[in-house]
PDB file of C-alpha atoms in Angstrom:
ATOM      1  CA  MET Y1461     -16.901 -59.380 -22.834  1.00 90.00           C
ATOM      2  CA  GLU Y1462     -20.597 -59.324 -23.724  1.00 93.00           C
ATOM      3  CA  LEU Y1463     -21.641 -55.687 -23.642  1.00 97.00           C
ATOM      4  CA  ALA Y1464     -25.151 -54.750 -22.541  1.00 96.00           C
ATOM      5  CA  LYS Y1465     -24.578 -51.291 -24.016  1.00 97.00           C
ATOM      6  CA  PRO Y1466     -22.350 -50.859 -27.088  1.00 97.00           C
ATOM      7  CA  ARG Y1467     -20.564 -47.825 -25.690  1.00 98.00           C
ATOM      8  CA  VAL Y1468     -18.070 -47.091 -22.915  1.00 98.00           C
ATOM      9  CA  ASP Y1469     -18.658 -44.495 -20.186  1.00 98.00           C
ATOM     10  CA  ILE Y1470     -15.992 -42.339 -18.550  1.00 98.00           C
ATOM     11  CA  GLY Y1471     -15.826 -40.710 -15.125  1.00 98.00           C
ATOM     12  CA  LEU Y1472     -13.927 -37.747 -13.758  1.00 98.00           C
ATOM     13  CA  SER Y1473     -13.766 -36.185 -10.289  1.00 98.00           C
ATOM     14  CA  THR Y1474     -13.765 -32.516  -9.327  1.00 98.00           C
ATOM     15  CA  ASN Y1475     -14.224 -30.098  -6.443  1.00 98.00           C
ATOM     16  CA  ASP Y1476     -15.092 -27.183  -8.756  1.00 97.00           C
ATOM     17  CA  LEU Y1477     -18.588 -28.025  -9.966  1.00 97.00           C
ATOM     18  CA  GLN Y1478     -20.124 -24.961 -11.588  1.00 98.00           C
ATOM     19  CA  PRO Y1479     -17.209 -24.037 -13.890  1.00 98.00           C
ATOM     20  CA  MET Y1480     -16.941 -27.692 -14.914  1.00 98.00           C
ATOM     21  CA  LEU Y1481     -20.645 -27.960 -15.740  1.00 98.00           C
ATOM     22  CA  ALA Y1482     -20.513 -24.706 -17.709  1.00 98.00           C
ATOM     23  CA  PHE Y1483     -17.537 -25.927 -19.718  1.00 98.00           C
ATOM     24  CA  TRP Y1484     -18.872 -29.383 -20.560  1.00 98.00           C
ATOM     25  CA  GLN Y1485     -22.391 -28.245 -21.364  1.00 98.00           C
ATOM     26  CA  GLU Y1486     -21.671 -24.973 -23.139  1.00 97.00           C
ATOM     27  CA  GLN Y1487     -18.158 -25.172 -24.630  1.00 97.00           C
ATOM     28  CA  ALA Y1488     -17.886 -28.920 -25.235  1.00 98.00           C
ATOM     29  CA  GLY Y1489     -21.583 -29.247 -26.065  1.00 97.00           C
ATOM     30  CA  ILE Y1490     -22.224 -32.387 -23.998  1.00 98.00           C
ATOM     31  CA  PRO Y1491     -25.840 -32.188 -22.754  1.00 98.00           C
ATOM     32  CA  PHE Y1492     -26.745 -32.822 -19.121  1.00 98.00           C
ATOM     33  CA  ASP Y1493     -28.896 -35.905 -18.570  1.00 96.00           C
ATOM     34  CA  HIS Y1494     -29.573 -36.339 -14.871  1.00 96.00           C
ATOM     35  CA  LEU Y1495     -28.166 -36.161 -11.350  1.00 96.00           C
ATOM     36  CA  LEU Y1496     -27.288 -39.315  -9.417  1.00 92.00           C
ATOM     37  CA  ARG Y1497     -26.580 -38.967  -5.707  1.00 91.00           C
ATOM     38  CA  ILE Y1498     -23.800 -41.446  -4.962  1.00 89.00           C
ATOM     39  CA  ARG Y1499     -23.301 -40.843  -1.252  1.00 88.00           C
ATOM     40  CA  ARG Y1500     -23.211 -37.964   1.192  1.00 92.00           C
ATOM     41  CA  GLY Y1501     -20.720 -35.456  -0.195  1.00 94.00           C
ATOM     42  CA  GLN Y1502     -20.603 -36.962  -3.713  1.00 96.00           C
ATOM     43  CA  ASP Y1503     -23.049 -36.247  -6.525  1.00 97.00           C
ATOM     44  CA  GLN Y1504     -22.665 -37.554 -10.064  1.00 96.00           C
ATOM     45  CA  HIS Y1505     -23.758 -35.220 -12.851  1.00 98.00           C
ATOM     46  CA  ARG Y1506     -24.405 -37.508 -15.801  1.00 97.00           C
ATOM     47  CA  HIS Y1507     -24.052 -36.148 -19.342  1.00 98.00           C
ATOM     48  CA  ASP Y1508     -24.910 -37.786 -22.666  1.00 98.00           C
ATOM     49  CA  ALA Y1509     -21.885 -38.100 -24.970  1.00 98.00           C
ATOM     50  CA  LEU Y1510     -23.507 -39.748 -27.988  1.00 98.00           C
ATOM     51  CA  GLY Y1511     -24.855 -42.593 -25.868  1.00 97.00           C
ATOM     52  CA  SER Y1512     -21.826 -42.808 -23.587  1.00 98.00           C
ATOM     53  CA  VAL Y1513     -22.156 -41.311 -20.131  1.00 98.00           C
ATOM     54  CA  LEU Y1514     -19.732 -38.589 -19.100  1.00 98.00           C
ATOM     55  CA  LYS Y1515     -19.837 -38.819 -15.300  1.00 98.00           C
ATOM     56  CA  ILE Y1516     -18.801 -35.618 -13.559  1.00 98.00           C
ATOM     57  CA  ASN Y1517     -18.397 -36.677  -9.938  1.00 97.00           C
ATOM     58  CA  HIS Y1518     -18.520 -33.665  -7.628  1.00 98.00           C
ATOM     59  CA  HIS Y1519     -16.897 -34.184  -4.225  1.00 97.00           C
ATOM     60  CA  ALA Y1520     -17.682 -31.763  -1.406  1.00 96.00           C
ATOM     61  CA  ASP Y1521     -14.496 -32.610   0.500  1.00 97.00           C
ATOM     62  CA  PRO Y1522     -11.147 -31.613  -1.046  1.00 97.00           C
ATOM     63  CA  LEU Y1523      -9.747 -34.295  -3.320  1.00 97.00           C
ATOM     64  CA  PRO Y1524      -6.133 -35.327  -2.677  1.00 95.00           C
ATOM     65  CA  GLU Y1525      -3.385 -34.033  -4.934  1.00 91.00           C
ATOM     66  CA  THR Y1526      -2.579 -37.368  -6.525  1.00 92.00           C
ATOM     67  CA  ALA Y1527      -0.995 -38.374  -9.816  1.00 90.00           C
ATOM     68  CA  PRO Y1528      -3.323 -38.428 -12.824  1.00 93.00           C
ATOM     69  CA  SER Y1529      -4.540 -41.693 -14.284  1.00 96.00           C
ATOM     70  CA  GLY Y1530      -3.465 -42.943 -17.689  1.00 97.00           C
ATOM     71  CA  TYR Y1531      -6.727 -41.713 -19.198  1.00 97.00           C
ATOM     72  CA  ARG Y1532      -5.553 -38.682 -21.141  1.00 97.00           C
ATOM     73  CA  GLU Y1533      -8.301 -37.507 -23.466  1.00 98.00           C
ATOM     74  CA  LEU Y1534     -11.934 -37.835 -24.457  1.00 98.00           C
ATOM     75  CA  ILE Y1535     -12.539 -37.612 -28.213  1.00 98.00           C
ATOM     76  CA  VAL Y1536     -16.064 -36.846 -29.435  1.00 98.00           C
ATOM     77  CA  ALA Y1537     -17.302 -37.114 -33.033  1.00 98.00           C
ATOM     78  CA  ARG Y1538     -19.084 -33.869 -33.905  1.00 97.00           C
ATOM     79  CA  PRO Y1539     -21.016 -33.577 -37.183  1.00 95.00           C
ATOM     80  CA  GLY Y1540     -20.271 -30.407 -39.110  1.00 95.00           C
ATOM     81  CA  LEU Y1541     -16.651 -30.061 -38.023  1.00 96.00           C
ATOM     82  CA  THR Y1542     -14.032 -29.987 -40.752  1.00 94.00           C
ATOM     83  CA  ALA Y1543     -10.988 -30.121 -38.439  1.00 97.00           C
ATOM     84  CA  PRO Y1544     -10.284 -31.289 -34.874  1.00 98.00           C
ATOM     85  CA  MET Y1545     -10.816 -28.827 -32.021  1.00 98.00           C
ATOM     86  CA  THR Y1546      -9.028 -29.506 -28.723  1.00 98.00           C
ATOM     87  CA  LEU Y1547     -10.370 -27.945 -25.522  1.00 98.00           C
ATOM     88  CA  THR Y1548      -9.276 -28.121 -21.886  1.00 98.00           C
ATOM     89  CA  ASP Y1549     -11.717 -27.933 -19.001  1.00 98.00           C
ATOM     90  CA  PRO Y1550     -11.122 -25.863 -15.825  1.00 98.00           C
ATOM     91  CA  ASP Y1551      -9.409 -28.828 -14.128  1.00 97.00           C
ATOM     92  CA  GLY Y1552      -7.100 -29.488 -17.084  1.00 97.00           C
ATOM     93  CA  ASN Y1553      -8.927 -32.441 -18.639  1.00 98.00           C
ATOM     94  CA  ARG Y1554      -8.667 -32.608 -22.446  1.00 98.00           C
ATOM     95  CA  VAL Y1555     -11.493 -33.154 -24.895  1.00 98.00           C
ATOM     96  CA  THR Y1556     -11.075 -33.102 -28.664  1.00 98.00           C
ATOM     97  CA  LEU Y1557     -14.054 -32.670 -30.994  1.00 98.00           C
ATOM     98  CA  VAL Y1558     -13.424 -34.314 -34.358  1.00 98.00           C
ATOM     99  CA  PRO Y1559     -15.214 -34.782 -37.678  1.00 98.00           C
ATOM    100  CA  PRO Y1560     -16.986 -38.169 -37.547  1.00 98.00           C
ATOM    101  CA  GLY Y1561     -14.682 -40.943 -38.720  1.00 97.00           C
ATOM    102  CA  LEU Y1562     -11.415 -39.105 -38.144  1.00 97.00           C
ATOM    103  CA  GLY Y1563      -8.906 -41.547 -36.692  1.00 96.00           C
ATOM    104  CA  GLY Y1564     -11.630 -44.176 -36.587  1.00 97.00           C
ATOM    105  CA  VAL Y1565     -13.759 -42.253 -34.070  1.00 98.00           C
ATOM    106  CA  THR Y1566     -17.407 -42.455 -35.127  1.00 97.00           C
ATOM    107  CA  GLN Y1567     -18.930 -41.967 -31.660  1.00 98.00           C
ATOM    108  CA  ILE Y1568     -16.379 -41.310 -28.894  1.00 98.00           C
ATOM    109  CA  GLY Y1569     -12.768 -42.292 -28.398  1.00 98.00           C
ATOM    110  CA  LEU Y1570     -10.742 -42.570 -25.208  1.00 98.00           C
ATOM    111  CA  ARG Y1571      -6.988 -42.017 -25.361  1.00 98.00           C
ATOM    112  CA  LEU Y1572      -4.932 -43.913 -22.790  1.00 98.00           C
ATOM    113  CA  ALA Y1573      -1.200 -43.532 -22.084  1.00 97.00           C
ATOM    114  CA  VAL Y1574       0.444 -46.821 -21.091  1.00 97.00           C
ATOM    115  CA  ARG Y1575       3.912 -47.917 -20.012  1.00 96.00           C
ATOM    116  CA  ASP Y1576       3.935 -51.234 -21.858  1.00 96.00           C
ATOM    117  CA  LEU Y1577       1.838 -51.235 -25.022  1.00 97.00           C
ATOM    118  CA  ALA Y1578       2.184 -54.972 -25.645  1.00 96.00           C
ATOM    119  CA  ALA Y1579       1.008 -55.865 -22.124  1.00 96.00           C
ATOM    120  CA  HIS Y1580      -1.981 -53.569 -22.402  1.00 96.00           C
ATOM    121  CA  CYS Y1581      -2.912 -54.888 -25.832  1.00 97.00           C
ATOM    122  CA  ARG Y1582      -2.955 -58.418 -24.375  1.00 96.00           C
ATOM    123  CA  PHE Y1583      -5.132 -57.251 -21.493  1.00 96.00           C
ATOM    124  CA  TYR Y1584      -7.662 -55.418 -23.658  1.00 96.00           C
ATOM    125  CA  ARG Y1585      -7.739 -58.211 -26.224  1.00 96.00           C
ATOM    126  CA  GLU Y1586      -7.687 -61.270 -23.925  1.00 95.00           C
ATOM    127  CA  GLY Y1587      -8.730 -59.934 -20.524  1.00 95.00           C
ATOM    128  CA  LEU Y1588     -11.545 -57.678 -21.710  1.00 96.00           C
ATOM    129  CA  GLY Y1589     -12.216 -59.542 -24.939  1.00 95.00           C
ATOM    130  CA  LEU Y1590     -12.259 -56.479 -27.178  1.00 97.00           C
ATOM    131  CA  THR Y1591     -11.597 -56.407 -30.903  1.00 95.00           C
ATOM    132  CA  GLU Y1592      -8.351 -54.791 -32.058  1.00 96.00           C
ATOM    133  CA  ALA Y1593      -9.484 -52.492 -34.869  1.00 95.00           C
ATOM    134  CA  ALA Y1594      -5.944 -51.241 -35.576  1.00 95.00           C
ATOM    135  CA  PRO Y1595      -2.598 -51.651 -33.789  1.00 95.00           C
ATOM    136  CA  GLY Y1596      -3.205 -50.350 -30.253  1.00 96.00           C
ATOM    137  CA  ALA Y1597      -6.854 -49.370 -30.931  1.00 98.00           C
ATOM    138  CA  PHE Y1598      -9.724 -51.462 -29.567  1.00 98.00           C
ATOM    139  CA  ARG Y1599     -13.445 -51.382 -30.285  1.00 97.00           C
ATOM    140  CA  ALA Y1600     -15.972 -51.696 -27.479  1.00 97.00           C
ATOM    141  CA  GLY Y1601     -19.171 -51.435 -29.475  1.00 97.00           C
ATOM    142  CA  GLU Y1602     -19.125 -47.962 -31.002  1.00 98.00           C
ATOM    143  CA  THR Y1603     -16.406 -46.635 -28.684  1.00 98.00           C
ATOM    144  CA  LEU Y1604     -12.734 -46.650 -29.691  1.00 98.00           C
ATOM    145  CA  LEU Y1605     -10.057 -47.116 -27.016  1.00 98.00           C
ATOM    146  CA  ILE Y1606      -6.696 -45.789 -28.216  1.00 98.00           C
ATOM    147  CA  LEU Y1607      -3.592 -47.027 -26.366  1.00 98.00           C
ATOM    148  CA  GLU Y1608      -0.349 -45.106 -26.765  1.00 97.00           C
ATOM    149  CA  GLN Y1609       2.983 -46.058 -25.220  1.00 96.00           C
ATOM    150  CA  SER Y1610       4.314 -43.239 -23.061  1.00 95.00           C
ATOM    151  CA  PRO Y1611       7.310 -43.289 -20.692  1.00 90.00           C
ATOM    152  CA  ASP Y1612       5.566 -40.884 -18.322  1.00 91.00           C
ATOM    153  CA  ALA Y1613       2.358 -42.920 -18.032  1.00 94.00           C
ATOM    154  CA  PRO Y1614       1.468 -43.278 -14.341  1.00 90.00           C
ATOM    155  CA  SER Y1615       1.510 -46.523 -12.423  1.00 89.00           C
ATOM    156  CA  ASP Y1616      -1.180 -47.452  -9.889  1.00 89.00           C
ATOM    157  CA  ALA Y1617      -2.959 -44.095  -9.884  1.00 89.00           C
ATOM    158  CA  GLY Y1618      -5.494 -43.861  -7.091  1.00 89.00           C
ATOM    159  CA  MET Y1619      -9.237 -43.679  -7.609  1.00 92.00           C
ATOM    160  CA  ALA Y1620      -9.375 -40.548  -5.454  1.00 93.00           C
ATOM    161  CA  GLY Y1621      -8.085 -37.429  -7.159  1.00 95.00           C
ATOM    162  CA  LYS Y1622      -9.059 -34.846  -9.727  1.00 96.00           C
ATOM    163  CA  GLY Y1623      -9.433 -35.588 -13.410  1.00 97.00           C
ATOM    164  CA  TRP Y1624     -10.196 -38.694 -15.441  1.00 98.00           C
ATOM    165  CA  ARG Y1625     -10.325 -41.644 -13.035  1.00 97.00           C
ATOM    166  CA  TYR Y1626     -12.148 -44.617 -14.578  1.00 97.00           C
ATOM    167  CA  ILE Y1627     -14.074 -46.035 -17.499  1.00 98.00           C
ATOM    168  CA  THR Y1628     -17.215 -48.181 -17.349  1.00 98.00           C
ATOM    169  CA  PHE Y1629     -18.376 -51.187 -19.365  1.00 98.00           C
ATOM    170  CA  GLN Y1630     -22.053 -52.131 -19.076  1.00 97.00           C
ATOM    171  CA  VAL Y1631     -22.529 -55.915 -19.077  1.00 97.00           C
ATOM    172  CA  PHE Y1632     -25.309 -58.464 -18.532  1.00 96.00           C
ATOM    173  CA  LYS Y1633     -23.671 -60.477 -15.726  1.00 95.00           C
ATOM    174  CA  VAL Y1634     -21.037 -58.640 -13.723  1.00 96.00           C
ATOM    175  CA  ASP Y1635     -20.035 -61.657 -11.605  1.00 96.00           C
ATOM    176  CA  GLU Y1636     -19.290 -63.770 -14.667  1.00 95.00           C
ATOM    177  CA  GLU Y1637     -17.360 -61.014 -16.459  1.00 96.00           C
ATOM    178  CA  HIS Y1638     -15.401 -60.117 -13.331  1.00 97.00           C
ATOM    179  CA  ALA Y1639     -14.345 -63.725 -12.777  1.00 96.00           C
ATOM    180  CA  ARG Y1640     -13.366 -64.134 -16.425  1.00 96.00           C
ATOM    181  CA  ILE Y1641     -11.203 -60.989 -16.366  1.00 96.00           C
ATOM    182  CA  LEU Y1642      -9.393 -62.180 -13.243  1.00 96.00           C
ATOM    183  CA  ALA Y1643      -8.856 -65.588 -14.822  1.00 94.00           C
ATOM    184  CA  LYS Y1644      -7.203 -63.839 -17.779  1.00 92.00           C
ATOM    185  CA  GLY Y1645      -4.773 -61.961 -15.542  1.00 87.00           C
ATOM    186  CA  GLY Y1646      -6.755 -58.862 -14.570  1.00 91.00           C
ATOM    187  CA  ARG Y1647      -6.235 -57.322 -11.139  1.00 94.00           C
ATOM    188  CA  GLU Y1648      -9.155 -57.018  -8.754  1.00 96.00           C
ATOM    189  CA  ALA Y1649      -9.822 -53.597  -7.258  1.00 96.00           C
ATOM    190  CA  MET Y1650     -13.320 -54.275  -5.871  1.00 96.00           C
ATOM    191  CA  PRO Y1651     -15.340 -57.504  -5.896  1.00 97.00           C
ATOM    192  CA  PRO Y1652     -18.890 -57.474  -7.295  1.00 96.00           C
ATOM    193  CA  THR Y1653     -21.095 -55.333  -5.051  1.00 95.00           C
ATOM    194  CA  THR Y1654     -24.772 -54.447  -5.286  1.00 93.00           C
ATOM    195  CA  LEU Y1655     -25.639 -50.740  -4.984  1.00 89.00           C
ATOM    196  CA  GLY Y1656     -29.237 -50.660  -3.814  1.00 87.00           C
ATOM    197  CA  THR Y1657     -31.619 -51.240  -6.723  1.00 88.00           C
ATOM    198  CA  THR Y1658     -29.471 -49.304  -9.225  1.00 88.00           C
ATOM    199  CA  ALA Y1659     -26.564 -51.534 -10.231  1.00 92.00           C
ATOM    200  CA  ARG Y1660     -24.240 -54.373  -9.352  1.00 93.00           C
ATOM    201  CA  ILE Y1661     -20.662 -53.312 -10.052  1.00 96.00           C
ATOM    202  CA  SER Y1662     -17.069 -54.411  -9.681  1.00 97.00           C
ATOM    203  CA  MET Y1663     -13.712 -52.815 -10.342  1.00 97.00           C
ATOM    204  CA  VAL Y1664     -10.632 -54.230 -12.059  1.00 97.00           C
ATOM    205  CA  ARG Y1665      -7.311 -52.645 -12.990  1.00 96.00           C
ATOM    206  CA  ASP Y1666      -5.246 -52.801 -16.153  1.00 95.00           C
ATOM    207  CA  PRO Y1667      -1.473 -53.530 -16.148  1.00 95.00           C
ATOM    208  CA  ASP Y1668      -0.707 -49.916 -15.145  1.00 95.00           C
ATOM    209  CA  GLY Y1669      -3.384 -49.947 -12.462  1.00 95.00           C
ATOM    210  CA  ASN Y1670      -5.961 -47.785 -14.254  1.00 96.00           C
ATOM    211  CA  TRP Y1671      -9.445 -48.350 -12.852  1.00 97.00           C
ATOM    212  CA  ILE Y1672     -12.132 -50.067 -14.926  1.00 97.00           C
ATOM    213  CA  GLU Y1673     -15.705 -50.427 -13.701  1.00 98.00           C
ATOM    214  CA  ILE Y1674     -17.765 -53.440 -14.773  1.00 98.00           C
ATOM    215  CA  SER Y1675     -21.439 -52.592 -14.301  1.00 96.00           C
ATOM    216  CA  GLN Y1676     -24.683 -54.542 -14.443  1.00 96.00           C
ATOM    217  CA  ARG Y1677     -27.223 -51.703 -14.407  1.00 93.00           C
ATOM    218  CA  ALA Y1678     -30.860 -52.509 -13.671  1.00 91.00           C
ATOM    219  CA  SER Y1679     -32.167 -49.850 -16.050  1.00 91.00           C
ATOM    220  CA  ILE Y1680     -30.262 -51.537 -18.917  1.00 93.00           C
ATOM    221  CA  VAL Y1681     -30.463 -55.281 -18.221  1.00 92.00           C
ATOM    222  CA  GLY Y1682     -33.580 -55.431 -16.035  1.00 89.00           C
ATOM    223  CA  ASN Y1683     -32.162 -57.239 -12.991  1.00 84.00           C
ATOM    224  CA  LEU Y1684     -29.273 -57.330 -10.528  1.00 83.00           C
ATOM    225  CA  ASP Y1685     -29.038 -61.092 -10.189  1.00 82.00           C
ATOM    226  CA  ALA Y1686     -25.561 -62.210  -9.168  1.00 77.00           C
ATOM    227  CA  HIS Y1687     -25.657 -65.337 -11.378  1.00 68.00           C
TER     228      HIS Y1687
END
């Protein structure tokens, strides 16, 4: 995968906006960047996590009580720390602040629980074309994706629900990347779709069904051409 931005973004969903914003901005120290109105009843509060976007999607209507995704934890490198500090937001999402370089995290890390580590390693290595920095750990630019086998990892978690729901890769040509991922065994969740003048995106799913957004964002690559 040819990344247009050398960092991965992560999105969560919530019904409880103000306590979540207070936690992420004040306790976790992730600064607010800007508000993106997705659709009626859904606003995305975008925060800057060392160049990655933490997307706090606020839904006005109650979110269903569904199983969590396999995305378990956001790890953020924080200069000045001498030991890790794990925090939990009001919805139960985990974030760990670590000294830069600890566990290979120099920017952010994303911890993912999976049912079959070997199958996921093949998908992230061959399907997404990422570099395996260590057994089960993959580099996407500056971001480290950490896969851990877990018998209680969910299967086919829905996009709708509270908590961590998807990650985003910014690319130059979403149609080409989407087709390549499917050719390598990825599962399609949404074909490439243009969202106004903002982005052209698609969705794929890993072997456990976790959602992955592939995004061609106009503000990054300059155009939304399909080919």
